[in-house]
Tab-separated table of C-alpha atoms in Angstrom:
chain	number	residue	atom	x	y	z
A	1	MET	CA	14.454	23.012	30.347
A	2	ILE	CA	15.156	22.834	26.822
A	3	LYS	CA	17.933	24.461	25.457
A	4	PHE	CA	18.453	25.571	21.561
A	5	ASP	CA	22.101	26.141	21.539
A	6	HIS	CA	23.493	27.873	18.948
A	7	ILE	CA	21.931	26.345	16.066
A	8	SER	CA	21.646	26.473	12.799
A	9	PHE	CA	19.401	25.075	10.126
A	10	SER	CA	18.479	25.587	6.884
A	11	TYR	CA	16.114	24.008	4.233
A	12	GLY	CA	18.435	23.991	0.472
A	13	GLU	CA	19.849	27.516	0.372
A	14	ARG	CA	16.712	29.102	2.592
A	15	LYS	CA	18.732	30.161	6.364
A	16	VAL	CA	16.148	29.478	8.742
A	17	PHE	CA	18.357	29.538	12.019
A	18	ASP	CA	21.951	30.794	12.163
A	19	ASP	CA	23.651	30.530	15.527
A	20	PHE	CA	20.439	30.389	17.400
A	21	THR	CA	19.849	30.582	21.425
A	22	LEU	CA	17.007	29.772	23.583
A	23	GLU	CA	16.200	28.612	27.307
A	24	LEU	CA	12.796	27.303	27.582
A	25	THR	CA	12.271	27.230	31.383
A	26	ASP	CA	8.729	26.946	31.185
A	27	ARG	CA	5.980	24.052	31.872
A	28	VAL	CA	4.119	25.316	29.080
A	29	THR	CA	5.555	27.460	26.356
A	30	VAL	CA	3.898	29.092	23.863
A	31	LEU	CA	5.285	29.742	20.212
A	32	GLU	CA	4.380	32.828	18.324
A	33	GLY	CA	5.771	34.253	15.287
A	34	ALA	CA	5.162	35.310	11.455
A	35	SER	CA	4.025	32.327	9.237
A	36	GLY	CA	8.044	30.858	7.762
A	37	SER	CA	9.621	32.312	11.057
A	38	GLY	CA	10.372	28.795	11.821
A	39	LYS	CA	8.167	27.838	14.191
A	40	THR	CA	7.835	24.399	12.943
A	41	THR	CA	11.467	23.729	12.256
A	42	LEU	CA	12.056	24.582	16.026
A	43	LEU	CA	9.535	22.287	17.354
A	44	LYS	CA	10.913	19.281	14.165
A	45	LEU	CA	14.213	20.406	15.615
A	46	ALA	CA	13.395	20.097	19.740
A	47	ALA	CA	11.773	16.331	18.742
A	48	GLY	CA	14.466	15.580	17.175
A	49	LEU	CA	12.869	15.188	13.585
A	50	LEU	CA	15.581	17.603	11.946
A	51	GLU	CA	18.856	17.548	12.999
A	52	PRO	CA	20.268	21.082	12.932
A	53	SER	CA	23.386	21.712	10.326
A	54	GLY	CA	25.326	23.233	13.834
A	55	GLY	CA	24.575	23.775	17.438
A	56	ARG	CA	22.765	21.299	19.842
A	57	VAL	CA	19.085	20.966	21.411
A	58	LEU	CA	19.795	20.289	24.845
A	59	GLY	CA	17.691	18.513	27.819
A	60	VAL	CA	14.446	16.488	25.548
A	61	PRO	CA	13.117	14.407	27.444
A	62	GLU	CA	13.749	10.512	26.125
A	63	ARG	CA	9.521	10.071	25.513
A	64	VAL	CA	7.869	13.256	23.226
A	65	ALA	CA	4.499	13.409	22.010
A	66	PHE	CA	4.453	15.354	19.013
A	67	THR	CA	1.684	16.806	17.180
A	68	PHE	CA	1.909	17.799	13.783
A	69	GLN	CA	0.656	20.902	11.758
A	70	GLU	CA	-1.438	18.442	9.859
A	71	ASN	CA	-3.741	15.775	11.129
A	72	ARG	CA	-1.537	13.123	9.966
A	73	LEU	CA	-3.852	10.204	10.570
A	74	LEU	CA	-3.387	6.710	8.824
A	75	PRO	CA	-6.706	7.201	6.065
A	76	TRP	CA	-7.322	3.276	6.118
A	77	PHE	CA	-7.107	3.290	9.686
A	78	SER	CA	-10.888	4.738	11.857
A	79	ALA	CA	-10.315	7.184	14.358
A	80	ARG	CA	-9.764	4.152	17.069
A	81	ASP	CA	-7.054	2.444	15.162
A	82	ASN	CA	-5.381	5.305	14.408
A	83	VAL	CA	-5.192	6.281	18.312
A	84	ALA	CA	-4.527	2.419	18.935
A	85	ALA	CA	-1.518	2.392	16.660
A	86	VAL	CA	0.809	4.750	19.414
A	87	LEU	CA	-0.498	2.273	22.438
A	88	PRO	CA	1.926	-0.806	22.834
A	89	LYS	CA	0.145	-3.697	21.923
A	90	GLY	CA	-2.700	-5.437	24.180
A	91	HIS	CA	-3.220	-1.629	25.087
A	92	GLY	CA	-5.435	-0.270	22.413
A	93	ASP	CA	-9.106	-0.485	24.414
A	94	GLU	CA	-7.070	2.474	26.021
A	95	ALA	CA	-7.955	4.412	22.777
A	96	ASP	CA	-11.709	4.769	23.534
A	97	VAL	CA	-10.238	6.299	26.934
A	98	TRP	CA	-8.616	9.212	25.039
A	99	LEU	CA	-10.902	9.340	22.545
A	100	GLU	CA	-13.794	10.461	24.901
A	101	LEU	CA	-12.163	12.817	26.228
A	102	MET	CA	-11.869	14.583	22.925
A	103	GLU	CA	-15.501	14.121	22.605
A	104	LEU	CA	-15.043	11.547	19.560
A	105	SER	CA	-16.690	8.234	20.819
A	106	ASP	CA	-19.254	8.310	18.081
A	107	VAL	CA	-16.996	8.885	15.720
A	108	SER	CA	-14.380	6.313	16.787
A	109	GLY	CA	-15.463	3.739	14.628
A	110	SER	CA	-14.936	6.271	11.564
A	111	LEU	CA	-12.297	6.967	8.895
A	112	PRO	CA	-10.644	10.084	8.678
A	113	GLY	CA	-11.910	10.534	5.392
A	114	ASN	CA	-15.628	10.752	6.947
A	115	MET	CA	-14.958	12.873	9.708
A	116	SER	CA	-14.912	16.660	9.977
A	117	GLY	CA	-11.571	18.668	10.083
A	118	GLY	CA	-11.986	19.765	13.524
A	119	GLN	CA	-13.003	16.020	14.791
A	120	GLN	CA	-9.588	14.617	12.166
A	121	ARG	CA	-7.446	17.084	14.662
A	122	ARG	CA	-8.898	15.761	18.388
A	123	VAL	CA	-8.228	12.226	16.710
A	124	ALA	CA	-4.345	13.832	16.252
A	125	ILE	CA	-4.304	15.706	20.126
A	126	ALA	CA	-5.908	12.135	21.514
A	127	ARG	CA	-3.252	9.830	19.706
A	128	ALA	CA	-0.384	12.391	21.349
A	129	LEU	CA	-1.849	12.234	25.059
A	130	ALA	CA	-2.038	8.316	24.157
A	131	PHE	CA	1.344	8.275	23.493
A	132	GLY	CA	2.156	10.174	26.381
A	133	GLY	CA	5.670	11.166	27.604
A	134	ASP	CA	7.287	14.157	29.182
A	135	LEU	CA	7.132	16.582	26.698
A	136	PHE	CA	4.330	17.253	24.217
A	137	ILE	CA	5.377	19.482	21.618
A	138	MET	CA	1.885	20.918	19.624
A	139	ASP	CA	2.070	21.922	15.910
A	140	GLU	CA	-1.047	24.438	15.750
A	141	PRO	CA	-3.276	21.762	17.913
A	142	LEU	CA	-6.331	24.048	17.664
A	143	LYS	CA	-6.481	24.827	14.614
A	144	GLY	CA	-10.011	23.509	13.048
A	145	LEU	CA	-11.609	23.981	16.272
A	146	ASP	CA	-14.492	26.630	17.051
A	147	GLU	CA	-13.796	28.625	20.351
A	148	ALA	CA	-16.295	26.612	22.718
A	149	LEU	CA	-14.395	23.426	22.072
A	150	GLN	CA	-10.592	24.953	22.243
A	151	GLU	CA	-12.070	26.201	25.862
A	152	ARG	CA	-12.949	22.367	26.582
A	153	VAL	CA	-10.350	20.754	24.942
A	154	VAL	CA	-7.492	23.065	26.333
A	155	PRO	CA	-7.678	22.245	29.963
A	156	ARG	CA	-7.933	18.440	29.522
A	157	ILE	CA	-4.290	18.902	27.655
A	158	LEU	CA	-2.842	21.475	30.008
A	159	GLU	CA	-4.005	18.751	32.952
A	160	ARG	CA	-2.234	16.018	31.255
A	161	ALA	CA	1.222	17.349	29.581
A	162	LYS	CA	4.219	17.421	32.123
A	163	ASN	CA	5.605	19.780	30.022
A	164	LEU	CA	4.410	21.650	26.735
A	165	ILE	CA	5.385	23.640	24.056
A	166	VAL	CA	2.944	24.844	21.456
A	167	THR	CA	2.451	27.311	18.604
A	168	SER	CA	-0.812	29.959	18.715
A	169	HIS	CA	-2.167	31.943	15.812
A	170	SER	CA	-4.194	33.994	17.802
A	171	GLY	CA	-4.426	35.603	21.374
A	172	PHE	CA	-7.390	33.710	21.987
A	173	GLU	CA	-5.740	30.837	22.269
A	174	THR	CA	-2.734	32.248	23.742
A	175	GLU	CA	-4.317	32.976	26.715
A	176	LEU	CA	-6.022	29.601	26.869
A	177	TRP	CA	-2.599	27.894	27.003
A	178	GLY	CA	-1.301	30.316	29.637
A	179	GLY	CA	2.251	30.185	29.958
A	180	ASN	CA	5.559	31.906	28.845
A	181	VAL	CA	4.614	33.156	25.454
A	182	VAL	CA	8.331	33.531	23.002
A	183	ARG	CA	7.927	35.287	20.123
A	184	VAL	CA	9.861	33.023	17.073
A	185	GLY	CA	11.757	35.794	14.786
A	186	GLY	CA	10.932	38.396	16.908
A	187	GLY	CA	12.470	37.856	20.175
A	188	GLU	CA	10.548	36.893	23.440
A	189	THR	CA	7.323	38.699	24.645
A	190	GLY	CA	6.864	37.336	28.048
B	1	MET	CA	-29.177	-1.645	-4.934
B	2	GLU	CA	-25.581	-3.339	-5.246
B	3	SER	CA	-27.442	-6.946	-6.487
B	4	THR	CA	-29.155	-4.646	-9.342
B	5	GLY	CA	-25.690	-3.072	-10.655
B	6	LYS	CA	-24.399	-7.025	-10.679
B	7	ARG	CA	-27.755	-7.625	-12.128
B	8	LYS	CA	-27.221	-5.353	-14.838
B	9	LYS	CA	-23.295	-6.264	-15.200
B	10	PHE	CA	-24.173	-9.349	-15.613
B	11	ILE	CA	-26.763	-9.251	-18.684
B	12	ARG	CA	-24.374	-6.625	-19.946
B	13	GLY	CA	-21.589	-9.298	-19.511
B	14	GLY	CA	-24.060	-11.626	-20.991
B	15	ILE	CA	-24.860	-9.383	-24.073
B	16	ALA	CA	-21.600	-9.137	-25.208
B	17	ALA	CA	-20.339	-13.031	-25.019
B	18	ILE	CA	-23.720	-13.929	-27.087
B	19	PHE	CA	-22.613	-11.024	-29.385
B	20	TRP	CA	-18.934	-12.278	-29.976
B	21	LEU	CA	-20.223	-15.803	-30.355
B	22	GLY	CA	-22.447	-14.965	-33.081
B	23	VAL	CA	-20.158	-12.890	-35.203
B	24	TRP	CA	-17.614	-16.598	-34.182
B	25	GLN	CA	-20.419	-18.494	-35.564
B	26	VAL	CA	-20.742	-16.342	-39.025
B	27	ALA	CA	-17.200	-16.155	-39.557
B	28	ALA	CA	-17.051	-19.971	-39.563
B	29	LEU	CA	-19.870	-20.688	-41.787
B	30	ILE	CA	-17.862	-17.747	-44.367
B	31	VAL	CA	-14.583	-19.568	-44.284
B	32	GLY	CA	-17.088	-22.827	-44.108
B	33	GLN	CA	-13.981	-25.309	-43.036
B	34	GLU	CA	-13.531	-26.185	-39.687
B	35	LEU	CA	-9.631	-26.810	-40.164
B	36	ILE	CA	-8.979	-23.324	-39.954
B	37	LEU	CA	-12.054	-21.922	-38.004
B	38	PRO	CA	-14.619	-23.979	-36.190
B	39	SER	CA	-17.640	-23.147	-35.519
B	40	PRO	CA	-18.411	-22.811	-31.461
B	41	ILE	CA	-20.787	-25.075	-31.799
B	42	SER	CA	-18.472	-28.106	-32.451
B	43	VAL	CA	-15.716	-26.479	-30.106
B	44	ALA	CA	-18.343	-26.328	-27.347
B	45	ARG	CA	-18.803	-30.014	-28.557
B	46	ALA	CA	-15.127	-31.192	-28.630
B	47	LEU	CA	-14.646	-29.520	-24.984
B	48	TRP	CA	-18.025	-31.400	-23.892
B	49	GLU	CA	-15.729	-34.982	-25.352
B	50	LEU	CA	-12.638	-33.252	-23.427
B	51	ALA	CA	-14.214	-32.701	-20.077
B	52	GLY	CA	-15.657	-36.437	-20.214
B	53	GLU	CA	-12.203	-38.226	-19.979
B	54	ALA	CA	-10.950	-38.458	-16.370
B	55	GLU	CA	-7.114	-37.295	-17.939
B	56	PHE	CA	-8.422	-34.031	-19.008
B	57	TRP	CA	-8.914	-32.878	-15.317
B	58	LEU	CA	-5.494	-34.780	-14.289
B	59	LEU	CA	-3.376	-32.131	-17.171
B	60	THR	CA	-5.570	-29.266	-15.739
B	61	ALA	CA	-4.695	-29.658	-12.590
B	62	LYS	CA	-1.428	-30.077	-13.527
B	63	THR	CA	-1.296	-26.999	-15.649
B	64	MET	CA	-2.798	-25.344	-13.056
B	65	TRP	CA	-0.565	-26.387	-10.878
B	66	ARG	CA	2.768	-25.419	-12.710
B	67	ILE	CA	1.678	-21.382	-13.341
B	68	ILE	CA	0.355	-20.940	-10.190
B	69	SER	CA	3.201	-22.553	-8.187
B	70	GLY	CA	5.468	-20.283	-10.856
B	71	LEU	CA	2.911	-17.271	-10.331
B	72	VAL	CA	3.239	-17.198	-6.877
B	73	CYS	CA	7.175	-17.391	-6.935
B	74	GLY	CA	7.394	-14.982	-9.031
B	75	VAL	CA	5.000	-12.071	-7.480
B	76	ALA	CA	6.788	-13.412	-4.058
B	77	ILE	CA	10.177	-12.805	-5.487
B	78	GLY	CA	9.362	-9.145	-7.441
B	79	THR	CA	7.787	-8.768	-4.127
B	80	VAL	CA	11.109	-8.720	-2.255
B	81	MET	CA	13.089	-7.908	-4.551
B	82	ALA	CA	10.791	-4.480	-4.012
B	83	ALA	CA	11.203	-4.006	-0.682
B	84	LEU	CA	14.766	-4.292	-1.181
B	85	THR	CA	15.709	-2.290	-3.454
B	86	VAL	CA	13.606	0.425	-1.653
B	87	ARG	CA	15.268	0.235	1.416
B	88	PHE	CA	19.182	-0.861	0.298
B	89	SER	CA	20.393	1.496	-2.552
B	90	VAL	CA	23.814	-1.067	-3.300
B	91	CYS	CA	20.031	-3.702	-3.910
B	92	ASP	CA	18.916	-0.881	-6.187
B	93	MET	CA	22.019	-0.638	-8.177
B	94	LEU	CA	22.265	-4.010	-8.630
B	95	LEU	CA	19.130	-5.531	-9.087
B	96	SER	CA	17.471	-2.952	-11.475
B	97	PRO	CA	19.292	-3.561	-14.239
B	98	LEU	CA	18.969	-7.298	-14.116
B	99	VAL	CA	14.886	-7.201	-14.247
B	100	LYS	CA	15.428	-4.404	-16.874
B	101	ILE	CA	17.105	-6.834	-18.666
B	102	ILE	CA	15.026	-9.811	-17.520
B	103	ARG	CA	11.538	-7.082	-18.306
B	104	SER	CA	13.327	-6.799	-22.293
B	105	THR	CA	14.153	-10.492	-23.177
B	106	PRO	CA	11.273	-12.360	-25.510
B	107	VAL	CA	9.480	-14.865	-23.553
B	108	ALA	CA	11.093	-17.288	-26.376
B	109	SER	CA	15.062	-16.706	-25.632
B	110	PHE	CA	14.127	-17.500	-22.136
B	111	ILE	CA	12.007	-21.069	-23.300
B	112	VAL	CA	14.636	-21.792	-25.087
B	113	LEU	CA	17.152	-21.194	-22.567
B	114	ALA	CA	15.157	-22.969	-19.585
B	115	MET	CA	14.834	-25.585	-21.873
B	116	LEU	CA	18.284	-26.317	-21.502
B	117	TRP	CA	19.059	-25.399	-18.001
B	118	ILE	CA	16.432	-27.217	-16.223
B	119	VAL	CA	13.777	-30.220	-16.540
B	120	ARG	CA	11.198	-30.181	-18.875
B	121	THR	CA	8.467	-30.049	-16.655
B	122	SER	CA	9.717	-27.317	-14.655
B	123	VAL	CA	9.916	-24.900	-17.680
B	124	PRO	CA	6.500	-23.100	-17.957
B	125	GLY	CA	6.140	-22.255	-13.857
B	126	PHE	CA	9.576	-20.906	-14.058
B	127	ILE	CA	8.729	-18.959	-17.278
B	128	ALA	CA	5.679	-17.847	-15.491
B	129	ALA	CA	7.669	-16.861	-12.332
B	130	LEU	CA	10.688	-14.955	-14.302
B	131	ILE	CA	7.670	-13.105	-16.482
B	132	VAL	CA	5.856	-12.113	-13.127
B	133	ILE	CA	8.783	-10.734	-11.752
B	134	PRO	CA	9.759	-7.395	-13.555
B	135	VAL	CA	5.650	-6.467	-13.093
B	136	VAL	CA	5.206	-6.752	-9.398
B	137	TRP	CA	8.802	-5.454	-8.840
B	138	ALA	CA	7.985	-2.288	-11.155
B	139	ASP	CA	4.678	-1.623	-9.760
B	140	VAL	CA	5.435	-2.107	-5.493
B	141	ARG	CA	8.824	-0.295	-6.116
B	142	THR	CA	6.662	2.745	-7.510
B	143	ALA	CA	4.197	2.331	-4.677
B	144	ALA	CA	6.735	2.219	-1.850
B	145	LEU	CA	8.581	4.957	-3.129
B	146	GLU	CA	5.198	6.959	-3.312
B	147	THR	CA	4.681	5.811	0.054
B	148	ASP	CA	3.551	9.876	2.081
B	149	ARG	CA	6.650	11.278	3.671
B	150	ASP	CA	4.674	12.780	6.146
B	151	LEU	CA	3.002	9.560	8.116
B	152	LEU	CA	6.163	7.816	7.855
B	153	GLU	CA	7.752	11.250	9.599
B	154	MET	CA	4.764	10.389	11.897
B	155	ALA	CA	5.610	6.798	12.293
B	156	ARG	CA	9.064	7.943	13.593
B	157	ALA	CA	7.671	10.647	16.164
B	158	TYR	CA	5.918	7.625	18.015
B	159	ARG	CA	8.615	5.149	17.145
B	160	PHE	CA	6.730	3.077	15.393
B	161	GLY	CA	9.384	0.448	14.640
B	162	HIS	CA	10.387	-1.417	11.410
B	163	TRP	CA	7.194	-3.850	12.265
B	164	ARG	CA	5.152	-1.198	13.051
B	165	THR	CA	5.772	1.069	9.959
B	166	PHE	CA	5.581	-1.670	7.593
B	167	ARG	CA	1.956	-2.981	9.305
B	168	TYR	CA	0.455	0.032	8.962
B	169	ILE	CA	1.605	1.764	6.604
B	170	TYR	CA	3.760	0.580	4.051
B	171	MET	CA	1.737	-2.144	3.230
B	172	PRO	CA	-1.733	-0.180	3.248
B	173	SER	CA	0.089	1.840	0.861
B	174	VAL	CA	1.630	-0.543	-1.132
B	175	LEU	CA	-1.328	-3.104	-1.132
B	176	PRO	CA	-3.770	-1.289	-3.952
B	177	SER	CA	-0.709	-1.966	-6.330
B	178	TRP	CA	0.227	-4.994	-5.634
B	179	ASN	CA	-3.279	-5.826	-5.865
B	180	SER	CA	-3.653	-5.116	-9.962
B	181	ALA	CA	0.169	-6.246	-10.402
B	182	PHE	CA	-0.928	-9.620	-9.281
B	183	VAL	CA	-3.742	-9.714	-11.450
B	184	THR	CA	-1.588	-8.434	-14.416
B	185	ALA	CA	1.015	-11.622	-13.467
B	186	MET	CA	-1.781	-13.445	-13.722
B	187	GLY	CA	-2.893	-12.959	-17.130
B	188	LEU	CA	1.151	-12.826	-17.710
B	189	ALA	CA	1.386	-16.342	-16.625
B	190	TRP	CA	-1.267	-17.942	-17.973
B	191	LYS	CA	0.072	-16.591	-21.696
B	192	SER	CA	3.943	-17.354	-20.952
B	193	GLY	CA	2.752	-20.773	-19.116
B	194	ILE	CA	0.830	-22.111	-21.509
B	195	ALA	CA	3.734	-20.727	-24.820
B	196	ALA	CA	6.207	-23.201	-22.396
B	197	GLU	CA	4.636	-25.824	-22.432
B	198	VAL	CA	3.625	-25.391	-26.263
B	199	MET	CA	7.358	-25.089	-26.816
B	200	CYS	CA	9.327	-27.881	-23.866
B	201	GLN	CA	6.031	-30.358	-24.267
B	202	PRO	CA	5.981	-31.913	-21.363
B	203	ARG	CA	3.769	-34.850	-20.282
B	204	ASP	CA	0.456	-34.328	-18.636
B	205	ALA	CA	-0.072	-30.608	-20.156
B	206	ILE	CA	-2.385	-28.231	-21.921
B	207	GLY	CA	0.269	-26.676	-23.702
B	208	THR	CA	1.394	-30.271	-25.292
B	209	GLU	CA	-2.047	-31.072	-25.744
B	210	LEU	CA	-2.912	-28.120	-27.424
B	211	MET	CA	0.333	-28.705	-29.757
B	212	ARG	CA	-0.840	-31.730	-30.236
B	213	ALA	CA	-4.303	-31.169	-32.100
B	214	LYS	CA	-3.094	-28.831	-33.991
B	215	ASN	CA	-0.279	-31.140	-35.278
B	216	VAL	CA	-3.504	-34.145	-36.106
B	217	LEU	CA	-5.634	-30.587	-37.511
B	218	LYS	CA	-8.040	-31.583	-34.603
B	219	MET	CA	-8.743	-28.315	-34.458
B	220	PRO	CA	-11.877	-27.990	-32.970
B	221	GLU	CA	-9.862	-29.072	-29.842
B	222	ALA	CA	-7.088	-26.854	-29.978
B	223	PHE	CA	-10.093	-24.311	-29.599
B	224	ALA	CA	-11.056	-26.242	-26.796
B	225	TRP	CA	-8.125	-26.641	-24.664
B	226	THR	CA	-7.837	-22.563	-25.805
B	227	VAL	CA	-11.082	-22.104	-24.194
B	228	VAL	CA	-10.465	-24.078	-21.280
B	229	VAL	CA	-7.370	-21.544	-20.618
B	230	ILE	CA	-8.889	-18.598	-20.803
B	231	ILE	CA	-11.596	-20.219	-18.630
B	232	LEU	CA	-9.295	-20.859	-15.787
B	233	SER	CA	-7.357	-17.416	-15.830
B	234	LEU	CA	-10.414	-15.479	-15.722
B	235	LEU	CA	-11.790	-17.914	-12.438
B	236	LEU	CA	-8.433	-17.499	-11.288
B	237	GLU	CA	-8.743	-13.902	-11.048
B	238	ALA	CA	-12.630	-13.390	-10.161
B	239	ALA	CA	-11.348	-15.793	-6.907
B	240	PHE	CA	-8.274	-13.464	-6.331
B	241	LYS	CA	-10.361	-10.303	-6.545
B	242	ARG	CA	-13.078	-11.762	-3.938
B	243	VAL	CA	-10.471	-12.865	-1.970
B	244	MET	CA	-9.136	-9.020	-2.052
B	245	ARG	CA	-12.027	-7.628	-1.587
B	246	GLY	CA	-12.477	-5.229	1.398
B	247	ARG	CA	-8.574	-5.917	2.043
B	248	VAL	CA	-7.359	-3.023	-0.568
B	249	LYS	CA	-7.777	0.920	1.083
B	250	VAL	CA	-10.644	2.855	-0.687
């Protein structure tokens, strides 16, 4: 269980959370909310990438795999090396397994700049899966993937993620993820 | 395709060289005094004669050693200083003004002071290093400060640690700037190093020979030594670019 316990956070003058409390008890939580509602901020607070100015985030496991809203791939490394970068020394070969899982074997040697947006997105997902951990936090992981690919990729992620917090922008995506849907900035929906 | 491009570049360079040699030859004919402006042919003859002497190769090697060692030290110090100023604000506070002072001080002042502080043969290398430091420091520091914040956050999320963050993010981000700073530094090291040799007159040095040739009014020889410096500088730059090819991010 992850608990945002009376947290406050602001970007300069702009207050995003003020004495906000939320408990995530399900294995899979889908965050929904309008753009700017604070979904990404919430994910970063959970991962410890941002520090709340007040309150605490409790129950976050030691190892968290994070997929950012942007792909954030190393532009000078191939897809394979981007995945291998998060693996322990000597385990670089495992990168191929994760790329294959994301149907990227044919572009494993390509630089991100030479790949499509959807391919880059899947490299970012493969990197998170390769890193592993007890919690997966994914910010719009299906961005840029067509529906057929989304249908193939989501079960593979769900199969491997012990716990997952994910943001979604469409009903189709939310349905694919299943789990508990939480509306940020508008109360829990179910 | 690539070889055609190279050939084209070579031909263009050759045409430019022939053109300027022609201009030089015409200018020398117009001036008509070898003492003021020797012709390219007499300079080539002087260079040929110099190259036939063992001493020429010895003192060329010694000058190269002095300047390259100064260049390498300067680049290393400039790089480390840039890393320190980016990483620790106290280093930035202490080192930044020092580097700015070095950058603003005339080379001649440093040469005169260095002649008082250290042995004569070490002055050219010392000066080359001193001139190179601010160039490398400024370029590397700027590139490091402009490193993509998003990638650094990603490195934090995936627990890259110091070494992986340096190796996978900072190094590829800084390398193109470091590379161009090195090329600029190389040119500056040669100019300042030879100037230091001319002023402090160490034994077995191109600068010393340049000054001697001027003093005994052997102008073709003075020009020949200058040509040697230019050729060495260009050769080293080409060698460096060859070594670095493919190691800089596109």
